[in-house]
mmCIF file of C-alpha atoms in Angstrom:
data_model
loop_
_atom_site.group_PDB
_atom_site.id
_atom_site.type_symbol
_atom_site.label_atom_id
_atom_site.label_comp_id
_atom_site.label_asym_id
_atom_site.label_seq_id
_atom_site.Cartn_x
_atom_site.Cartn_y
_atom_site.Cartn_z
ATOM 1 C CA UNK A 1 13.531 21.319 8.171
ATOM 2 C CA UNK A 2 14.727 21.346 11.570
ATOM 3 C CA UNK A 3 11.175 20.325 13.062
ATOM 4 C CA UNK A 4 10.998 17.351 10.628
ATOM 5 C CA UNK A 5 14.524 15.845 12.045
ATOM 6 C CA UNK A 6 13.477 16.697 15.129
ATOM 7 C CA UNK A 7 10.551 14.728 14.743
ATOM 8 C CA UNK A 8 11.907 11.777 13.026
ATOM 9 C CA UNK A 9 14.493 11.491 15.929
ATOM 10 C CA UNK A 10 11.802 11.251 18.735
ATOM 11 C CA UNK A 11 10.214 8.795 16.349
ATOM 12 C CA UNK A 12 13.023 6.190 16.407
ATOM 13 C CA UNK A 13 13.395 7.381 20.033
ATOM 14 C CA UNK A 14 10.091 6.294 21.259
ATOM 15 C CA UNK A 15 10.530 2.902 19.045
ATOM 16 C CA UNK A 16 12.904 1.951 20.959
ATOM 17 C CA UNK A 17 11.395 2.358 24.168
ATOM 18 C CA UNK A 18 8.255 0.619 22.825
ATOM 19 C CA UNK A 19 10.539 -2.300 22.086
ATOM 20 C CA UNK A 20 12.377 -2.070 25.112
ATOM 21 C CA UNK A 21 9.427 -2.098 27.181
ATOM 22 C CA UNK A 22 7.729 -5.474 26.091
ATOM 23 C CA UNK A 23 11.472 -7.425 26.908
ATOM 24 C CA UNK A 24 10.069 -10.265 28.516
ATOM 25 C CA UNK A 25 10.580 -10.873 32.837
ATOM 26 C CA UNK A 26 11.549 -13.975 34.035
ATOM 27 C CA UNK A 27 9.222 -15.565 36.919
ATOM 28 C CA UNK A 28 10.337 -17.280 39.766
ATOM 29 C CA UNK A 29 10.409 -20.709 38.300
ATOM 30 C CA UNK A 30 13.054 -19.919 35.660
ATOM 31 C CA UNK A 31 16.384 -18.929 35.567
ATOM 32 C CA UNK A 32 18.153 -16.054 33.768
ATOM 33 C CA UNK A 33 20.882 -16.657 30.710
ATOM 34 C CA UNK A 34 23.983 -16.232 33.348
ATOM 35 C CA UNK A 35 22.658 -18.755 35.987
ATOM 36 C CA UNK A 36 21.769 -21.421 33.150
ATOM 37 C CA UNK A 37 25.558 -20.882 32.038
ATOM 38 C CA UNK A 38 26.866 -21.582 35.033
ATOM 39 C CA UNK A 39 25.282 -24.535 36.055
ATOM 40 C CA UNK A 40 27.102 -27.902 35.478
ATOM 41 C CA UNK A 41 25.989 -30.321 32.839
ATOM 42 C CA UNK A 42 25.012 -32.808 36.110
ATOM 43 C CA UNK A 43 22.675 -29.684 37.209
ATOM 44 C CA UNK A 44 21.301 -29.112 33.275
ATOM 45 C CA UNK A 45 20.297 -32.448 33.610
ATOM 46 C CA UNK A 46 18.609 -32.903 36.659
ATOM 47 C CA UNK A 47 16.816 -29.348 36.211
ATOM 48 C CA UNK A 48 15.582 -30.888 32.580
ATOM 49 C CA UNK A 49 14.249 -34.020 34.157
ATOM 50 C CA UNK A 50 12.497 -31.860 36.591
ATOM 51 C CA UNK A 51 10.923 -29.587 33.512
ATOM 52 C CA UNK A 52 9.676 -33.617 32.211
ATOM 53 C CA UNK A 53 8.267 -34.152 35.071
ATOM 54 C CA UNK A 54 6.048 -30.925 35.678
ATOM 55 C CA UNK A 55 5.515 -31.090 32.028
ATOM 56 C CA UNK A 56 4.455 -35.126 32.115
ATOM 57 C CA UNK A 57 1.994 -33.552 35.265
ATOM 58 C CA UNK A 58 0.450 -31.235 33.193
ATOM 59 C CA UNK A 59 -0.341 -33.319 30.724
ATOM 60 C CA UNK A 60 -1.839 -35.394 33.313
ATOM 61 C CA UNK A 61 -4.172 -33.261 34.623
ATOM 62 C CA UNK A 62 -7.996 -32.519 34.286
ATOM 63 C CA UNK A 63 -7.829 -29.339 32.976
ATOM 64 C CA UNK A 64 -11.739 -28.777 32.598
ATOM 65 C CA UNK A 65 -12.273 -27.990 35.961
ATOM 66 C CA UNK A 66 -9.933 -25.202 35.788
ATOM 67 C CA UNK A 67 -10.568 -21.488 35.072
ATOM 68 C CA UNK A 68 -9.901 -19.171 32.293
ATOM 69 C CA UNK A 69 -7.076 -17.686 34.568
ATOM 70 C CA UNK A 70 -5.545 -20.933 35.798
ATOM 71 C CA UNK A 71 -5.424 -22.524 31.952
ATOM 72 C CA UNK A 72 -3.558 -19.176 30.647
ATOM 73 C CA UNK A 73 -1.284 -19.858 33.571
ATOM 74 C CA UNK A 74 -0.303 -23.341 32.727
ATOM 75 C CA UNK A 75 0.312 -22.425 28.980
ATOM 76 C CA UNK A 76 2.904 -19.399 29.679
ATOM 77 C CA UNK A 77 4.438 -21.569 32.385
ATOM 78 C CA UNK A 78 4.675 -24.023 29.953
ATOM 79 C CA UNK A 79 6.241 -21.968 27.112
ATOM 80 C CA UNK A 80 8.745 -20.353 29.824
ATOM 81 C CA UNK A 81 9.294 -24.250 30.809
ATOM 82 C CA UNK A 82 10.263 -24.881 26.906
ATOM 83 C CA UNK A 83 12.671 -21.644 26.311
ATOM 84 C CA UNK A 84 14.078 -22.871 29.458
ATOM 85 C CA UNK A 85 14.695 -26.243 28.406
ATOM 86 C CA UNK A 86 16.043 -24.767 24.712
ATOM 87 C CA UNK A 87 18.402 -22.227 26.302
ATOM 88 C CA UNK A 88 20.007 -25.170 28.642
ATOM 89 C CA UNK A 89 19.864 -27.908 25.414
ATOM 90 C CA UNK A 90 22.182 -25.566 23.301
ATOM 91 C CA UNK A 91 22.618 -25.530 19.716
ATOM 92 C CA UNK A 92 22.079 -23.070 16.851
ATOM 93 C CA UNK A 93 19.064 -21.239 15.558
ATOM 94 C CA UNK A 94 18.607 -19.546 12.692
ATOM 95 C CA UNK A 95 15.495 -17.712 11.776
ATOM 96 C CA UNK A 96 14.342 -17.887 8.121
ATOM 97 C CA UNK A 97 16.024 -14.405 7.200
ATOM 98 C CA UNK A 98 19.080 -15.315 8.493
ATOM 99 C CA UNK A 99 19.068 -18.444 6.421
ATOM 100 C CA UNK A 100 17.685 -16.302 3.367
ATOM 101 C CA UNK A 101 20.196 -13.645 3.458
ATOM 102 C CA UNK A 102 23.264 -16.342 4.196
ATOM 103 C CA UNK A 103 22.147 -18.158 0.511
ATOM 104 C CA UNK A 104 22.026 -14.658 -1.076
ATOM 105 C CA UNK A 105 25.226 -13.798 -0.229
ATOM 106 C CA UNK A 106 27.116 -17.300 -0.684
ATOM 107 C CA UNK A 107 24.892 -16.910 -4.076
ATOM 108 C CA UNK A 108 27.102 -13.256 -4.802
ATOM 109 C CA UNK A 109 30.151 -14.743 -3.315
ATOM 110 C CA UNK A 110 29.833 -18.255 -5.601
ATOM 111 C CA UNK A 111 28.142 -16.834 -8.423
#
């Protein structure tokens, strides 16, 4: 019995470390949570224009000529680019099971 809840411990132990170890790292080119909260709204904006403008130069370019490596490059820089731009726009999202379990329980709390 012992060996079992041993096992099930190390289990959820080395889950957690599995999860732990994929957290994302931030490159150069972005900031972290606490810098984008303490920038002004003047900065937000300017740094957002900037994140148009790289985006816009993308867009722009020729991207046939470029290599496997330098194509992947451009997409995460661009997804980083777009969390970036999310994290500084603000707001509120909610994933679908938040919304799901928020109607179940106004549904027990109305019902």
């Amino acid at each position: 019995m012992k060996k079992k809840i041993y096992l099930i411990a190390a289990t959820f132990v080395l889950m957690l470390a599995a999860f732990s170890s994929q957290a994302a790292t931030l490159t150069d080119n972005n900031l972290s949570k606490e810098a984008i909260a303490a920038m002004t709204t003047e900065q937000k904006q300017a740094r957002i224009q900037e994140i148009n403008a790289r985006v816009a130069e993308i867009k722009a370019m020729d991207k046939s000529q470029l290599s496997r490596e330098d194509r992947k490059e451009l997409r995460t820089e661009l997804k980083a680019d777009k969390r970036e731009a999310r994290a500084m726009g603000g707001g509120v999202y909610l994933s679908v099971g938040a919304i799901i379990i928020i109607i179940l329980l106004l549904i027990l709390i109305l019902g």
